[in-house]
C-alpha atoms as an extended CHARMM CRD file, in Angstrom:
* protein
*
       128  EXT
         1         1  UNK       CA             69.7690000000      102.7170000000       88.8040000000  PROA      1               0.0000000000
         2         2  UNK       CA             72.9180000000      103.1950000000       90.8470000000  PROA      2               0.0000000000
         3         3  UNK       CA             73.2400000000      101.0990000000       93.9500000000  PROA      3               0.0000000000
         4         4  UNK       CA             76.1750000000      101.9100000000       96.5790000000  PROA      4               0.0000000000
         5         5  UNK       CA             76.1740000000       98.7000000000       98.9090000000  PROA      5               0.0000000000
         6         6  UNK       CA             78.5850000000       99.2030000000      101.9190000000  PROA      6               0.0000000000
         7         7  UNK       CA             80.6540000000       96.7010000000      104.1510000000  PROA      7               0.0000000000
         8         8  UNK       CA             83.2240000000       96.1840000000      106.6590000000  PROA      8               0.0000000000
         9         9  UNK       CA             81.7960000000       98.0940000000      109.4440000000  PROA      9               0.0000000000
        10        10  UNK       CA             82.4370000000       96.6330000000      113.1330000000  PROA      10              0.0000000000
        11        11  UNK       CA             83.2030000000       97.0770000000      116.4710000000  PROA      11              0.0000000000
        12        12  UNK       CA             86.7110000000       97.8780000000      117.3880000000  PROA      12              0.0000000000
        13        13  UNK       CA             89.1530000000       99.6620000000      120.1160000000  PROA      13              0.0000000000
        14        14  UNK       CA             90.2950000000      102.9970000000      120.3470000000  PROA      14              0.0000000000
        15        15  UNK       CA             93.3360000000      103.1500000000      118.7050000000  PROA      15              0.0000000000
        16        16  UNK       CA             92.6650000000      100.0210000000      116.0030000000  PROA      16              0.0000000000
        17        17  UNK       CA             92.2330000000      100.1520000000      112.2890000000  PROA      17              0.0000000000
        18        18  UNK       CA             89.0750000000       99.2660000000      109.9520000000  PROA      18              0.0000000000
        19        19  UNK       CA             89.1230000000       99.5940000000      106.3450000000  PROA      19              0.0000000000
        20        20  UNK       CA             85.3300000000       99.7510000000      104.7580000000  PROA      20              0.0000000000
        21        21  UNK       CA             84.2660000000       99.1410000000      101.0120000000  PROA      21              0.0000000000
        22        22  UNK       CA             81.4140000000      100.5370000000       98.4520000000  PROA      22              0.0000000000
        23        23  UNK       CA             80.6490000000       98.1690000000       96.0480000000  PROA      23              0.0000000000
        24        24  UNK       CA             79.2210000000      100.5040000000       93.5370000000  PROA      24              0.0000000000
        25        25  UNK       CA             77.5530000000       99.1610000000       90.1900000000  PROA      25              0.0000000000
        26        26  UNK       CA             74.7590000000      101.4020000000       87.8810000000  PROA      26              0.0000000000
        27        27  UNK       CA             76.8890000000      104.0920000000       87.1320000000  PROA      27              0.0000000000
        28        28  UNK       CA             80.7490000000      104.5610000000       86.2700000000  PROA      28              0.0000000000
        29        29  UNK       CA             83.6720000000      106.2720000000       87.8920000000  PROA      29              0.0000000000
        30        30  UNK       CA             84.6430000000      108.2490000000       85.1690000000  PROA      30              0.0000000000
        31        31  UNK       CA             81.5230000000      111.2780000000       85.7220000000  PROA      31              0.0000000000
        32        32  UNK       CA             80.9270000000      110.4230000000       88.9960000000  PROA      32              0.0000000000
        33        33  UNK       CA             82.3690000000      111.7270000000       92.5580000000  PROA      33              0.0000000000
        34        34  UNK       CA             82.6290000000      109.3310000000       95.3270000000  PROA      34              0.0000000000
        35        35  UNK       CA             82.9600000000      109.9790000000       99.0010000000  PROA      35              0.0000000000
        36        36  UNK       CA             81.4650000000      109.2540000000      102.5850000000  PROA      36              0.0000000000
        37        37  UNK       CA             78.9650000000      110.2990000000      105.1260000000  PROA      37              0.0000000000
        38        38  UNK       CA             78.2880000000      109.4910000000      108.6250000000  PROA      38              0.0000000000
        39        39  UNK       CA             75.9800000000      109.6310000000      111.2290000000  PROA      39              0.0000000000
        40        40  UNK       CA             76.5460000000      109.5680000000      115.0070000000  PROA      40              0.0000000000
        41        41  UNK       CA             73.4260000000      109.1470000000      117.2570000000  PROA      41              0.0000000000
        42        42  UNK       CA             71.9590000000      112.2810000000      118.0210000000  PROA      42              0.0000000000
        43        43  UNK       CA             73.8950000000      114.3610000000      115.2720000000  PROA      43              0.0000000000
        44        44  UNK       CA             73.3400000000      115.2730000000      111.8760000000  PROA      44              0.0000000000
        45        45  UNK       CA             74.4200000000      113.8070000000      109.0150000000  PROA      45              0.0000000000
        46        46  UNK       CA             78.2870000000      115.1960000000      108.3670000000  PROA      46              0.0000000000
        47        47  UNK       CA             80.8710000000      114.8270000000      105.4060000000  PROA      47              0.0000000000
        48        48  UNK       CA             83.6810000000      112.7520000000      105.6840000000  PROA      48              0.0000000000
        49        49  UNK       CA             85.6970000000      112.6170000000      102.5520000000  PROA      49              0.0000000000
        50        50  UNK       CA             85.4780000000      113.2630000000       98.4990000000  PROA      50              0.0000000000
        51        51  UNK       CA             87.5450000000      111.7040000000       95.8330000000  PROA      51              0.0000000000
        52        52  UNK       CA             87.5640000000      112.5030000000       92.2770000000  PROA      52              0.0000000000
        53        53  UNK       CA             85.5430000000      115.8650000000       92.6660000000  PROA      53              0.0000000000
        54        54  UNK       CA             86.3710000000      118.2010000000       90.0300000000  PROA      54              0.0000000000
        55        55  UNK       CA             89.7220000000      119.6830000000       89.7160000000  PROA      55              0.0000000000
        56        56  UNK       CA             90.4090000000      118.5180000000       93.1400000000  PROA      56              0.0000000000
        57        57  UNK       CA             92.5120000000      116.2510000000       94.7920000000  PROA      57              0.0000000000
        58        58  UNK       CA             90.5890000000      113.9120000000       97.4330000000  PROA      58              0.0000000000
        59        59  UNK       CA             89.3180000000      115.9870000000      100.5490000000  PROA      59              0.0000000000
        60        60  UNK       CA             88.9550000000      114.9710000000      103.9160000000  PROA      60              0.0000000000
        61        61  UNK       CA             86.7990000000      116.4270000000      106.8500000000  PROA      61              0.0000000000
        62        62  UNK       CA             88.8790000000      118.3340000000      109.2980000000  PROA      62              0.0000000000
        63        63  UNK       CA             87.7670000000      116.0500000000      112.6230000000  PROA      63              0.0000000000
        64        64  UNK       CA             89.5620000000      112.5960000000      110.4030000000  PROA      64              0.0000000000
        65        65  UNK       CA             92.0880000000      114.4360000000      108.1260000000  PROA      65              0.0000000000
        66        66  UNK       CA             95.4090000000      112.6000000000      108.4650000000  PROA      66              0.0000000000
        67        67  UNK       CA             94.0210000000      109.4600000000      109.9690000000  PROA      67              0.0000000000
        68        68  UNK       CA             91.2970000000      108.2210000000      106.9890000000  PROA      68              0.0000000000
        69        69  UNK       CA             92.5600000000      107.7150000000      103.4720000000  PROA      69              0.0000000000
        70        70  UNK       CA             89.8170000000      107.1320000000      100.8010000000  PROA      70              0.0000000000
        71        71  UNK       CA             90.5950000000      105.3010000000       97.6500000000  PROA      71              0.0000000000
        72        72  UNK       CA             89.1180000000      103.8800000000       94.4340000000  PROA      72              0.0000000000
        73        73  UNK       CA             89.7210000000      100.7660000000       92.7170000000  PROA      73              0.0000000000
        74        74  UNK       CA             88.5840000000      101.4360000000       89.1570000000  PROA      74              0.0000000000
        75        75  UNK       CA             88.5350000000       97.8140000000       87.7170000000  PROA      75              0.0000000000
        76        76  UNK       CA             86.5810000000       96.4930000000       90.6190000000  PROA      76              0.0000000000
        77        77  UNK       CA             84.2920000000       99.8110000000       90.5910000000  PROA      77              0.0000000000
        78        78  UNK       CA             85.0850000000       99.8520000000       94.3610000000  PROA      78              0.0000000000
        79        79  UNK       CA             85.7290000000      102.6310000000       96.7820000000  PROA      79              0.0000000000
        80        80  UNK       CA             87.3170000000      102.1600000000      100.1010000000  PROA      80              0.0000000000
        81        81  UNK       CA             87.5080000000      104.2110000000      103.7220000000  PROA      81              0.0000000000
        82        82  UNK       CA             90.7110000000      102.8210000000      105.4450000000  PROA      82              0.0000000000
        83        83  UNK       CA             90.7130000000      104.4330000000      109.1180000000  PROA      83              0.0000000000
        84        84  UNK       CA             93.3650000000      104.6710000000      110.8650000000  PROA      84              0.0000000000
        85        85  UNK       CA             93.6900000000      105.6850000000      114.7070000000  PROA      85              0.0000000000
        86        86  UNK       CA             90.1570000000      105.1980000000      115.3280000000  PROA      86              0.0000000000
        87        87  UNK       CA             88.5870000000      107.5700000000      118.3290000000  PROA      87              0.0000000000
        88        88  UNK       CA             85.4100000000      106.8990000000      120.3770000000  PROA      88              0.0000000000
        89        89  UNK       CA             83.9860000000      110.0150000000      117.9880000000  PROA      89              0.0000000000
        90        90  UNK       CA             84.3440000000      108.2460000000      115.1590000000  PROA      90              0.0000000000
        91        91  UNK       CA             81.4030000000      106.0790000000      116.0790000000  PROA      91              0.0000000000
        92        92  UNK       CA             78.7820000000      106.1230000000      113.5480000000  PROA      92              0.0000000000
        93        93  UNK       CA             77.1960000000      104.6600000000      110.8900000000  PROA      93              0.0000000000
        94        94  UNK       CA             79.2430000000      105.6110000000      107.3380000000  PROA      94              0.0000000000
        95        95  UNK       CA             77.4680000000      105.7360000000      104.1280000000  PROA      95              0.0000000000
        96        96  UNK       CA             78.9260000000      105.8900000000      101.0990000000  PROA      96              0.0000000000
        97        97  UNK       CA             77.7160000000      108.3860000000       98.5130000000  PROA      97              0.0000000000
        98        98  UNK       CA             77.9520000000      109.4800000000       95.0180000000  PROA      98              0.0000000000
        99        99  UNK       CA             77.4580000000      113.2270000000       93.3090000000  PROA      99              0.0000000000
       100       100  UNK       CA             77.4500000000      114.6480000000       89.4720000000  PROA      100             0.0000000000
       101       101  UNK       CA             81.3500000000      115.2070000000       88.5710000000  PROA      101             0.0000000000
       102       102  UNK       CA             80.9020000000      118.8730000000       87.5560000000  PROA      102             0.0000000000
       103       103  UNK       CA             82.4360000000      122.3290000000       87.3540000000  PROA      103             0.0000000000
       104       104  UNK       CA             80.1050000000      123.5480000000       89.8460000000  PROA      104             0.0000000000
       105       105  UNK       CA             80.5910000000      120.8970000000       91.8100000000  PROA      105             0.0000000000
       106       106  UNK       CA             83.8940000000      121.7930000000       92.9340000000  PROA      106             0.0000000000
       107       107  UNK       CA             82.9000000000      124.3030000000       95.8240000000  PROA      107             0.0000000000
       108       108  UNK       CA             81.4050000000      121.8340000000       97.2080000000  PROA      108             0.0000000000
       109       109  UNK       CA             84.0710000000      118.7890000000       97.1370000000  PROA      109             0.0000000000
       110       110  UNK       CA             84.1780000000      119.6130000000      101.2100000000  PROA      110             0.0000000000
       111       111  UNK       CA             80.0570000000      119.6720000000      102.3340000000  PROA      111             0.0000000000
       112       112  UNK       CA             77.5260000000      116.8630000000      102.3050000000  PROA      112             0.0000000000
       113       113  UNK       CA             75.3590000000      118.6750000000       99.8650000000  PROA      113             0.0000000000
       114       114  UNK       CA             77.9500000000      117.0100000000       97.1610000000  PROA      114             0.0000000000
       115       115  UNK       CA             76.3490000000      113.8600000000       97.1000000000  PROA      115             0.0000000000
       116       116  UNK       CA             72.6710000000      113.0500000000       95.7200000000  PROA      116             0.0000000000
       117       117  UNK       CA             72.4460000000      109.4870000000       96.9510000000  PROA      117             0.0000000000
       118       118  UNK       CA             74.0560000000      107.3290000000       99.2890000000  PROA      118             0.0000000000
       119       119  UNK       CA             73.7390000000      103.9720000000      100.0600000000  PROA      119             0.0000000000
       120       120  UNK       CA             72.3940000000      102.1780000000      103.6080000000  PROA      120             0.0000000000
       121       121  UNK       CA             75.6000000000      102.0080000000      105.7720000000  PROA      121             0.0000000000
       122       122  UNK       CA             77.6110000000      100.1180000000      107.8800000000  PROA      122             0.0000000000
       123       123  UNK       CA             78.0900000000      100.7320000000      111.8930000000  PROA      123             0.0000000000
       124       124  UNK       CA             81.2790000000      101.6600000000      112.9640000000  PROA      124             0.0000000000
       125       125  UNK       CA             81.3940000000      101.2140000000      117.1270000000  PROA      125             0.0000000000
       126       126  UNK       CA             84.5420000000      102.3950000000      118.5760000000  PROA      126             0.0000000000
       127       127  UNK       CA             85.1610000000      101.8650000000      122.0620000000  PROA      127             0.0000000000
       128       128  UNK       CA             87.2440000000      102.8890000000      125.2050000000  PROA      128             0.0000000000
């Protein structure tokens, strides 16, 4: 059974960095895609950013594009959120997730629906 167990969460300043992992064991990399949710109070659950979907290169929602960089470490089966620039917005709780690496998959490397499971989260709290 796959289990995606997240950390590094926190509260931090507008403006300051945070860098969150997946420790992800039950399932490999290799036919897997790996990416992030989040939930802000009051909102639904949005997509945040893909890596490894098919064909593509990672893909980032527009609202952190060019401030969060996700990453994998394969030999520590580890996938990481850095965030950079953080805004109040960003506050949330992030989840990592995981979806089938597929051909069909691929329209989808941008939308929530990706993922079948994610794990429990970890709070992000940016203030002002």
């Amino acid at each position: 059974q796959v289990q995606l167990v997240e950390s590094g969460g926190g509260l931090v300043q507008a403006g300051d960095s945070l860098r969150l992992s997946c420790a992800v064991s039950g399932r490999s990399f290799s036919n897997s895609v790996m990416g992030w949710l989040r939930q802000a109070p009051g909102k639904e659950r949005e997509f945040v950013s893909a890596i490894n979907c098919f064909g593509r290169g990672p893909s980032y929602a527009e609202s952190v594009k060019g401030r969060f960089t996700i990453s994998v470490d394969n030999a520590k089966n580890t996938v990481y959120l850095q965030m950079d620039g953080l805004k109040v917005e960003d506050t949330a709780v992030y989840h990592c997730a995981i979806g089938y690496r597929t051909s069909d998959s691929r329209a989808y490397c941008d939308r929530s629906d990706l993922f079948f499971n994610w794990g429990q989260g970890t709070q992000v709290t940016v203030s002002s």
